[in-house]
């Protein structure tokens, strides 16, 4: 069955909304200085966001709150000897949005 004009329009709008959300999440990560230690695909002081998604992405639902907690409060031991510092200027909602965004990369 061919998609109707309305279905195609809705699909297009959904894809645009998804792209807009991803751009907003990237901007949020930028504002919260995540990129001073993390890069999209290369290891920095912290693991790349792609590596984090590859490790935890399959258990996205369980990992989103775990990573959100770690983004806010800091922690270590999962990737190497360097721990992540707490980001107290990141709200719980922002931390959750960032965790979901990273896991979806
Ligand atoms: C000062 C450097 C630094 C900053 C700033 C930083 N991180 Fe990290 N991050 C790290 C390090 C180091 C690790 C690895 C910790 C470990 O080994 O468990 C890490 C790990 C992570 C992980 C994976 C945790 C796990 O257990 O697998 C996520 C997700 C993450 N960071 C997201 C963020 C986000 C989002 C921000 C911005 C709010 C941010 N980080 C800011 C250094 C940093």
mmCIF file with all atom_site columns, N, CA and C and ligand atoms in Angstrom, residues 29 32-38 45-47 49 52 55-56 63 67 70-71 75-85 87 90 98-99 102, ligand 1:
data_model
loop_
_atom_site.group_PDB
_atom_site.id
_atom_site.type_symbol
_atom_site.label_atom_id
_atom_site.label_alt_id
_atom_site.label_comp_id
_atom_site.label_asym_id
_atom_site.label_entity_id
_atom_site.label_seq_id
_atom_site.pdbx_PDB_ins_code
_atom_site.Cartn_x
_atom_site.Cartn_y
_atom_site.Cartn_z
_atom_site.occupancy
_atom_site.B_iso_or_equiv
_atom_site.pdbx_formal_charge
_atom_site.auth_seq_id
_atom_site.auth_comp_id
_atom_site.auth_asym_id
_atom_site.auth_atom_id
_atom_site.pdbx_PDB_model_num
ATOM   1   N  N   . UNK A 1 29  ? 24.604 19.429 25.608 1.00 0.00 ? 29  UNK A N   1
ATOM   2   C  CA  . UNK A 1 29  ? 25.884 18.832 25.982 1.00 0.00 ? 29  UNK A CA  1
ATOM   3   C  C   . UNK A 1 29  ? 27.012 19.851 25.846 1.00 0.00 ? 29  UNK A C   1
ATOM   4   N  N   . UNK A 1 32  ? 26.815 22.352 28.724 1.00 0.00 ? 32  UNK A N   1
ATOM   5   C  CA  . UNK A 1 32  ? 27.179 21.773 30.026 1.00 0.00 ? 32  UNK A CA  1
ATOM   6   C  C   . UNK A 1 32  ? 28.624 21.280 30.031 1.00 0.00 ? 32  UNK A C   1
ATOM   7   N  N   . UNK A 1 33  ? 29.390 21.633 29.026 1.00 0.00 ? 33  UNK A N   1
ATOM   8   C  CA  . UNK A 1 33  ? 30.821 21.341 28.946 1.00 0.00 ? 33  UNK A CA  1
ATOM   9   C  C   . UNK A 1 33  ? 31.144 19.852 28.863 1.00 0.00 ? 33  UNK A C   1
ATOM   10  N  N   . UNK A 1 34  ? 30.198 19.038 28.439 1.00 0.00 ? 34  UNK A N   1
ATOM   11  C  CA  . UNK A 1 34  ? 30.476 17.599 28.290 1.00 0.00 ? 34  UNK A CA  1
ATOM   12  C  C   . UNK A 1 34  ? 31.597 17.371 27.285 1.00 0.00 ? 34  UNK A C   1
ATOM   13  N  N   . UNK A 1 35  ? 31.662 18.259 26.271 1.00 0.00 ? 35  UNK A N   1
ATOM   14  C  CA  . UNK A 1 35  ? 32.649 18.034 25.205 1.00 0.00 ? 35  UNK A CA  1
ATOM   15  C  C   . UNK A 1 35  ? 34.068 18.414 25.613 1.00 0.00 ? 35  UNK A C   1
ATOM   16  N  N   . UNK A 1 36  ? 34.250 18.968 26.829 1.00 0.00 ? 36  UNK A N   1
ATOM   17  C  CA  . UNK A 1 36  ? 35.620 19.213 27.268 1.00 0.00 ? 36  UNK A CA  1
ATOM   18  C  C   . UNK A 1 36  ? 36.309 17.889 27.595 1.00 0.00 ? 36  UNK A C   1
ATOM   19  N  N   . UNK A 1 37  ? 35.527 16.853 27.900 1.00 0.00 ? 37  UNK A N   1
ATOM   20  C  CA  . UNK A 1 37  ? 36.125 15.538 28.183 1.00 0.00 ? 37  UNK A CA  1
ATOM   21  C  C   . UNK A 1 37  ? 35.669 14.464 27.189 1.00 0.00 ? 37  UNK A C   1
ATOM   22  N  N   . UNK A 1 38  ? 34.517 14.669 26.579 1.00 0.00 ? 38  UNK A N   1
ATOM   23  C  CA  . UNK A 1 38  ? 33.976 13.657 25.657 1.00 0.00 ? 38  UNK A CA  1
ATOM   24  C  C   . UNK A 1 38  ? 33.947 14.187 24.233 1.00 0.00 ? 38  UNK A C   1
ATOM   25  N  N   . UNK A 1 45  ? 39.447 12.544 27.541 1.00 0.00 ? 45  UNK A N   1
ATOM   26  C  CA  . UNK A 1 45  ? 39.636 12.232 28.957 1.00 0.00 ? 45  UNK A CA  1
ATOM   27  C  C   . UNK A 1 45  ? 38.581 11.201 29.365 1.00 0.00 ? 45  UNK A C   1
ATOM   28  N  N   . UNK A 1 46  ? 37.428 11.309 28.755 1.00 0.00 ? 46  UNK A N   1
ATOM   29  C  CA  . UNK A 1 46  ? 36.362 10.320 28.958 1.00 0.00 ? 46  UNK A CA  1
ATOM   30  C  C   . UNK A 1 46  ? 36.144 9.523  27.682 1.00 0.00 ? 46  UNK A C   1
ATOM   31  N  N   . UNK A 1 47  ? 35.364 8.439  27.770 1.00 0.00 ? 47  UNK A N   1
ATOM   32  C  CA  . UNK A 1 47  ? 35.076 7.621  26.575 1.00 0.00 ? 47  UNK A CA  1
ATOM   33  C  C   . UNK A 1 47  ? 34.250 8.407  25.566 1.00 0.00 ? 47  UNK A C   1
ATOM   34  N  N   . UNK A 1 49  ? 31.164 9.278  23.083 1.00 0.00 ? 49  UNK A N   1
ATOM   35  C  CA  . UNK A 1 49  ? 29.734 9.029  23.242 1.00 0.00 ? 49  UNK A CA  1
ATOM   36  C  C   . UNK A 1 49  ? 29.313 7.817  22.425 1.00 0.00 ? 49  UNK A C   1
ATOM   37  N  N   . UNK A 1 52  ? 30.133 4.724  24.417 1.00 0.00 ? 52  UNK A N   1
ATOM   38  C  CA  . UNK A 1 52  ? 29.166 4.559  25.507 1.00 0.00 ? 52  UNK A CA  1
ATOM   39  C  C   . UNK A 1 52  ? 27.867 3.970  24.951 1.00 0.00 ? 52  UNK A C   1
ATOM   40  N  N   . UNK A 1 55  ? 28.305 0.307  24.190 1.00 0.00 ? 55  UNK A N   1
ATOM   41  C  CA  . UNK A 1 55  ? 28.350 -0.569 25.354 1.00 0.00 ? 55  UNK A CA  1
ATOM   42  C  C   . UNK A 1 55  ? 26.988 -0.717 26.023 1.00 0.00 ? 55  UNK A C   1
ATOM   43  N  N   . UNK A 1 56  ? 26.247 0.402  26.129 1.00 0.00 ? 56  UNK A N   1
ATOM   44  C  CA  . UNK A 1 56  ? 25.019 0.389  26.930 1.00 0.00 ? 56  UNK A CA  1
ATOM   45  C  C   . UNK A 1 56  ? 23.733 0.479  26.113 1.00 0.00 ? 56  UNK A C   1
ATOM   46  N  N   . UNK A 1 63  ? 19.617 1.539  31.385 1.00 0.00 ? 63  UNK A N   1
ATOM   47  C  CA  . UNK A 1 63  ? 20.826 2.341  31.561 1.00 0.00 ? 63  UNK A CA  1
ATOM   48  C  C   . UNK A 1 63  ? 20.569 3.841  31.613 1.00 0.00 ? 63  UNK A C   1
ATOM   49  N  N   . UNK A 1 67  ? 22.922 6.159  33.889 1.00 0.00 ? 67  UNK A N   1
ATOM   50  C  CA  . UNK A 1 67  ? 23.850 7.144  33.315 1.00 0.00 ? 67  UNK A CA  1
ATOM   51  C  C   . UNK A 1 67  ? 23.451 8.558  33.708 1.00 0.00 ? 67  UNK A C   1
ATOM   52  N  N   . UNK A 1 70  ? 24.832 9.196  36.994 1.00 0.00 ? 70  UNK A N   1
ATOM   53  C  CA  . UNK A 1 70  ? 26.283 9.361  36.947 1.00 0.00 ? 70  UNK A CA  1
ATOM   54  C  C   . UNK A 1 70  ? 26.662 10.712 36.330 1.00 0.00 ? 70  UNK A C   1
ATOM   55  N  N   . UNK A 1 71  ? 25.882 11.179 35.364 1.00 0.00 ? 71  UNK A N   1
ATOM   56  C  CA  . UNK A 1 71  ? 26.134 12.490 34.760 1.00 0.00 ? 71  UNK A CA  1
ATOM   57  C  C   . UNK A 1 71  ? 25.991 13.566 35.830 1.00 0.00 ? 71  UNK A C   1
ATOM   58  N  N   . UNK A 1 75  ? 31.306 9.757  38.994 1.00 0.00 ? 75  UNK A N   1
ATOM   59  C  CA  . UNK A 1 75  ? 31.568 8.358  39.316 1.00 0.00 ? 75  UNK A CA  1
ATOM   60  C  C   . UNK A 1 75  ? 32.638 7.822  38.397 1.00 0.00 ? 75  UNK A C   1
ATOM   61  N  N   . UNK A 1 76  ? 33.103 6.604  38.685 1.00 0.00 ? 76  UNK A N   1
ATOM   62  C  CA  . UNK A 1 76  ? 34.178 6.059  37.863 1.00 0.00 ? 76  UNK A CA  1
ATOM   63  C  C   . UNK A 1 76  ? 34.161 4.557  37.855 1.00 0.00 ? 76  UNK A C   1
ATOM   64  N  N   . UNK A 1 77  ? 35.238 3.994  37.341 1.00 0.00 ? 77  UNK A N   1
ATOM   65  C  CA  . UNK A 1 77  ? 35.441 2.563  37.409 1.00 0.00 ? 77  UNK A CA  1
ATOM   66  C  C   . UNK A 1 77  ? 34.920 1.778  36.220 1.00 0.00 ? 77  UNK A C   1
ATOM   67  N  N   . UNK A 1 78  ? 34.192 2.415  35.320 1.00 0.00 ? 78  UNK A N   1
ATOM   68  C  CA  . UNK A 1 78  ? 33.643 1.661  34.193 1.00 0.00 ? 78  UNK A CA  1
ATOM   69  C  C   . UNK A 1 78  ? 34.532 1.690  32.965 1.00 0.00 ? 78  UNK A C   1
ATOM   70  N  N   . UNK A 1 79  ? 35.350 2.726  32.834 1.00 0.00 ? 79  UNK A N   1
ATOM   71  C  CA  . UNK A 1 79  ? 36.109 2.896  31.591 1.00 0.00 ? 79  UNK A CA  1
ATOM   72  C  C   . UNK A 1 79  ? 37.612 2.986  31.815 1.00 0.00 ? 79  UNK A C   1
ATOM   73  N  N   . UNK A 1 80  ? 38.032 3.272  33.007 1.00 0.00 ? 80  UNK A N   1
ATOM   74  C  CA  . UNK A 1 80  ? 39.461 3.440  33.253 1.00 0.00 ? 80  UNK A CA  1
ATOM   75  C  C   . UNK A 1 80  ? 39.666 4.043  34.618 1.00 0.00 ? 80  UNK A C   1
ATOM   76  N  N   . UNK A 1 81  ? 40.836 4.615  34.815 1.00 0.00 ? 81  UNK A N   1
ATOM   77  C  CA  . UNK A 1 81  ? 41.164 5.103  36.154 1.00 0.00 ? 81  UNK A CA  1
ATOM   78  C  C   . UNK A 1 81  ? 40.632 6.509  36.407 1.00 0.00 ? 81  UNK A C   1
ATOM   79  N  N   . UNK A 1 82  ? 40.291 7.244  35.331 1.00 0.00 ? 82  UNK A N   1
ATOM   80  C  CA  . UNK A 1 82  ? 39.834 8.622  35.523 1.00 0.00 ? 82  UNK A CA  1
ATOM   81  C  C   . UNK A 1 82  ? 38.340 8.630  35.814 1.00 0.00 ? 82  UNK A C   1
ATOM   82  N  N   . UNK A 1 83  ? 37.916 9.172  36.955 1.00 0.00 ? 83  UNK A N   1
ATOM   83  C  CA  . UNK A 1 83  ? 36.479 9.246  37.212 1.00 0.00 ? 83  UNK A CA  1
ATOM   84  C  C   . UNK A 1 83  ? 35.864 10.473 36.551 1.00 0.00 ? 83  UNK A C   1
ATOM   85  N  N   . UNK A 1 84  ? 34.556 10.438 36.347 1.00 0.00 ? 84  UNK A N   1
ATOM   86  C  CA  . UNK A 1 84  ? 33.863 11.620 35.842 1.00 0.00 ? 84  UNK A CA  1
ATOM   87  C  C   . UNK A 1 84  ? 33.510 12.504 37.025 1.00 0.00 ? 84  UNK A C   1
ATOM   88  N  N   . UNK A 1 85  ? 33.745 13.799 36.853 1.00 0.00 ? 85  UNK A N   1
ATOM   89  C  CA  . UNK A 1 85  ? 33.414 14.750 37.928 1.00 0.00 ? 85  UNK A CA  1
ATOM   90  C  C   . UNK A 1 85  ? 31.897 14.940 37.969 1.00 0.00 ? 85  UNK A C   1
ATOM   91  N  N   . UNK A 1 87  ? 28.449 16.896 37.764 1.00 0.00 ? 87  UNK A N   1
ATOM   92  C  CA  . UNK A 1 87  ? 28.023 18.106 37.063 1.00 0.00 ? 87  UNK A CA  1
ATOM   93  C  C   . UNK A 1 87  ? 26.801 18.650 37.789 1.00 0.00 ? 87  UNK A C   1
ATOM   94  N  N   . UNK A 1 90  ? 23.758 20.476 36.187 1.00 0.00 ? 90  UNK A N   1
ATOM   95  C  CA  . UNK A 1 90  ? 22.881 19.751 35.272 1.00 0.00 ? 90  UNK A CA  1
ATOM   96  C  C   . UNK A 1 90  ? 21.671 19.248 36.061 1.00 0.00 ? 90  UNK A C   1
ATOM   97  N  N   . UNK A 1 98  ? 20.249 13.947 28.299 1.00 0.00 ? 98  UNK A N   1
ATOM   98  C  CA  . UNK A 1 98  ? 21.597 13.683 27.790 1.00 0.00 ? 98  UNK A CA  1
ATOM   99  C  C   . UNK A 1 98  ? 21.871 12.188 27.730 1.00 0.00 ? 98  UNK A C   1
ATOM   100 N  N   . UNK A 1 99  ? 21.483 11.457 28.783 1.00 0.00 ? 99  UNK A N   1
ATOM   101 C  CA  . UNK A 1 99  ? 21.715 10.008 28.814 1.00 0.00 ? 99  UNK A CA  1
ATOM   102 C  C   . UNK A 1 99  ? 20.981 9.328  27.663 1.00 0.00 ? 99  UNK A C   1
ATOM   103 N  N   . UNK A 1 102 ? 22.725 10.157 24.314 1.00 0.00 ? 102 UNK A N   1
ATOM   104 C  CA  . UNK A 1 102 ? 23.977 9.405  24.116 1.00 0.00 ? 102 UNK A CA  1
ATOM   105 C  C   . UNK A 1 102 ? 23.661 7.953  23.781 1.00 0.00 ? 102 UNK A C   1
HETATM 106 C  C1  . LIG B 2 .   ? 36.112 16.405 33.614 1.00 0.00 ? 1   LIG B C1  1
HETATM 107 C  C2  . LIG B 2 .   ? 35.854 15.481 32.532 1.00 0.00 ? 1   LIG B C2  1
HETATM 108 C  C3  . LIG B 2 .   ? 34.402 15.096 32.220 1.00 0.00 ? 1   LIG B C3  1
HETATM 109 C  C4  . LIG B 2 .   ? 33.321 15.910 31.992 1.00 0.00 ? 1   LIG B C4  1
HETATM 110 C  C5  . LIG B 2 .   ? 33.263 17.430 32.051 1.00 0.00 ? 1   LIG B C5  1
HETATM 111 C  C6  . LIG B 2 .   ? 32.201 15.030 31.665 1.00 0.00 ? 1   LIG B C6  1
HETATM 112 N  N1  . LIG B 2 .   ? 32.607 13.729 31.696 1.00 0.00 ? 1   LIG B N1  1
HETATM 113 FE FE1 . LIG B 2 .   ? 31.436 12.083 31.310 1.00 0.00 ? 1   LIG B FE1 1
HETATM 114 N  N2  . LIG B 2 .   ? 32.998 10.862 31.809 1.00 0.00 ? 1   LIG B N2  1
HETATM 115 C  C7  . LIG B 2 .   ? 34.291 11.274 32.133 1.00 0.00 ? 1   LIG B C7  1
HETATM 116 C  C8  . LIG B 2 .   ? 35.112 10.116 32.437 1.00 0.00 ? 1   LIG B C8  1
HETATM 117 C  C9  . LIG B 2 .   ? 36.570 10.150 32.821 1.00 0.00 ? 1   LIG B C9  1
HETATM 118 C  C10 . LIG B 2 .   ? 34.250 8.983  32.301 1.00 0.00 ? 1   LIG B C10 1
HETATM 119 C  C11 . LIG B 2 .   ? 34.589 7.506  32.568 1.00 0.00 ? 1   LIG B C11 1
HETATM 120 C  C12 . LIG B 2 .   ? 34.182 7.144  33.980 1.00 0.00 ? 1   LIG B C12 1
HETATM 121 C  C13 . LIG B 2 .   ? 34.331 5.669  34.261 1.00 0.00 ? 1   LIG B C13 1
HETATM 122 O  O1  . LIG B 2 .   ? 35.395 5.092  34.009 1.00 0.00 ? 1   LIG B O1  1
HETATM 123 O  O2  . LIG B 2 .   ? 33.353 5.082  34.763 1.00 0.00 ? 1   LIG B O2  1
HETATM 124 C  C14 . LIG B 2 .   ? 32.939 9.494  31.892 1.00 0.00 ? 1   LIG B C14 1
HETATM 125 C  C15 . LIG B 2 .   ? 31.837 8.692  31.630 1.00 0.00 ? 1   LIG B C15 1
HETATM 126 C  C16 . LIG B 2 .   ? 30.629 9.138  31.127 1.00 0.00 ? 1   LIG B C16 1
HETATM 127 C  C17 . LIG B 2 .   ? 29.520 8.296  30.750 1.00 0.00 ? 1   LIG B C17 1
HETATM 128 C  C18 . LIG B 2 .   ? 29.501 6.749  30.829 1.00 0.00 ? 1   LIG B C18 1
HETATM 129 C  C19 . LIG B 2 .   ? 29.317 6.277  32.253 1.00 0.00 ? 1   LIG B C19 1
HETATM 130 C  C20 . LIG B 2 .   ? 29.389 4.784  32.373 1.00 0.00 ? 1   LIG B C20 1
HETATM 131 O  O3  . LIG B 2 .   ? 29.317 4.310  33.505 1.00 0.00 ? 1   LIG B O3  1
HETATM 132 O  O4  . LIG B 2 .   ? 29.507 4.070  31.363 1.00 0.00 ? 1   LIG B O4  1
HETATM 133 C  C21 . LIG B 2 .   ? 28.524 9.128  30.306 1.00 0.00 ? 1   LIG B C21 1
HETATM 134 C  C22 . LIG B 2 .   ? 27.134 8.714  29.814 1.00 0.00 ? 1   LIG B C22 1
HETATM 135 C  C23 . LIG B 2 .   ? 29.006 10.486 30.407 1.00 0.00 ? 1   LIG B C23 1
HETATM 136 N  N3  . LIG B 2 .   ? 30.296 10.460 30.904 1.00 0.00 ? 1   LIG B N3  1
HETATM 137 C  C24 . LIG B 2 .   ? 28.298 11.605 30.034 1.00 0.00 ? 1   LIG B C24 1
HETATM 138 C  C25 . LIG B 2 .   ? 28.718 12.917 30.276 1.00 0.00 ? 1   LIG B C25 1
HETATM 139 C  C26 . LIG B 2 .   ? 27.875 14.090 30.057 1.00 0.00 ? 1   LIG B C26 1
HETATM 140 C  C27 . LIG B 2 .   ? 26.489 14.060 29.447 1.00 0.00 ? 1   LIG B C27 1
HETATM 141 C  C28 . LIG B 2 .   ? 28.616 15.170 30.437 1.00 0.00 ? 1   LIG B C28 1
HETATM 142 C  C29 . LIG B 2 .   ? 28.180 16.638 30.478 1.00 0.00 ? 1   LIG B C29 1
HETATM 143 C  C30 . LIG B 2 .   ? 27.132 16.973 31.435 1.00 0.00 ? 1   LIG B C30 1
HETATM 144 C  C31 . LIG B 2 .   ? 29.911 14.677 30.897 1.00 0.00 ? 1   LIG B C31 1
HETATM 145 N  N4  . LIG B 2 .   ? 29.923 13.311 30.788 1.00 0.00 ? 1   LIG B N4  1
HETATM 146 C  C32 . LIG B 2 .   ? 30.935 15.482 31.359 1.00 0.00 ? 1   LIG B C32 1
HETATM 147 C  C33 . LIG B 2 .   ? 34.734 12.589 32.154 1.00 0.00 ? 1   LIG B C33 1
HETATM 148 C  C34 . LIG B 2 .   ? 33.938 13.721 32.037 1.00 0.00 ? 1   LIG B C34 1
#
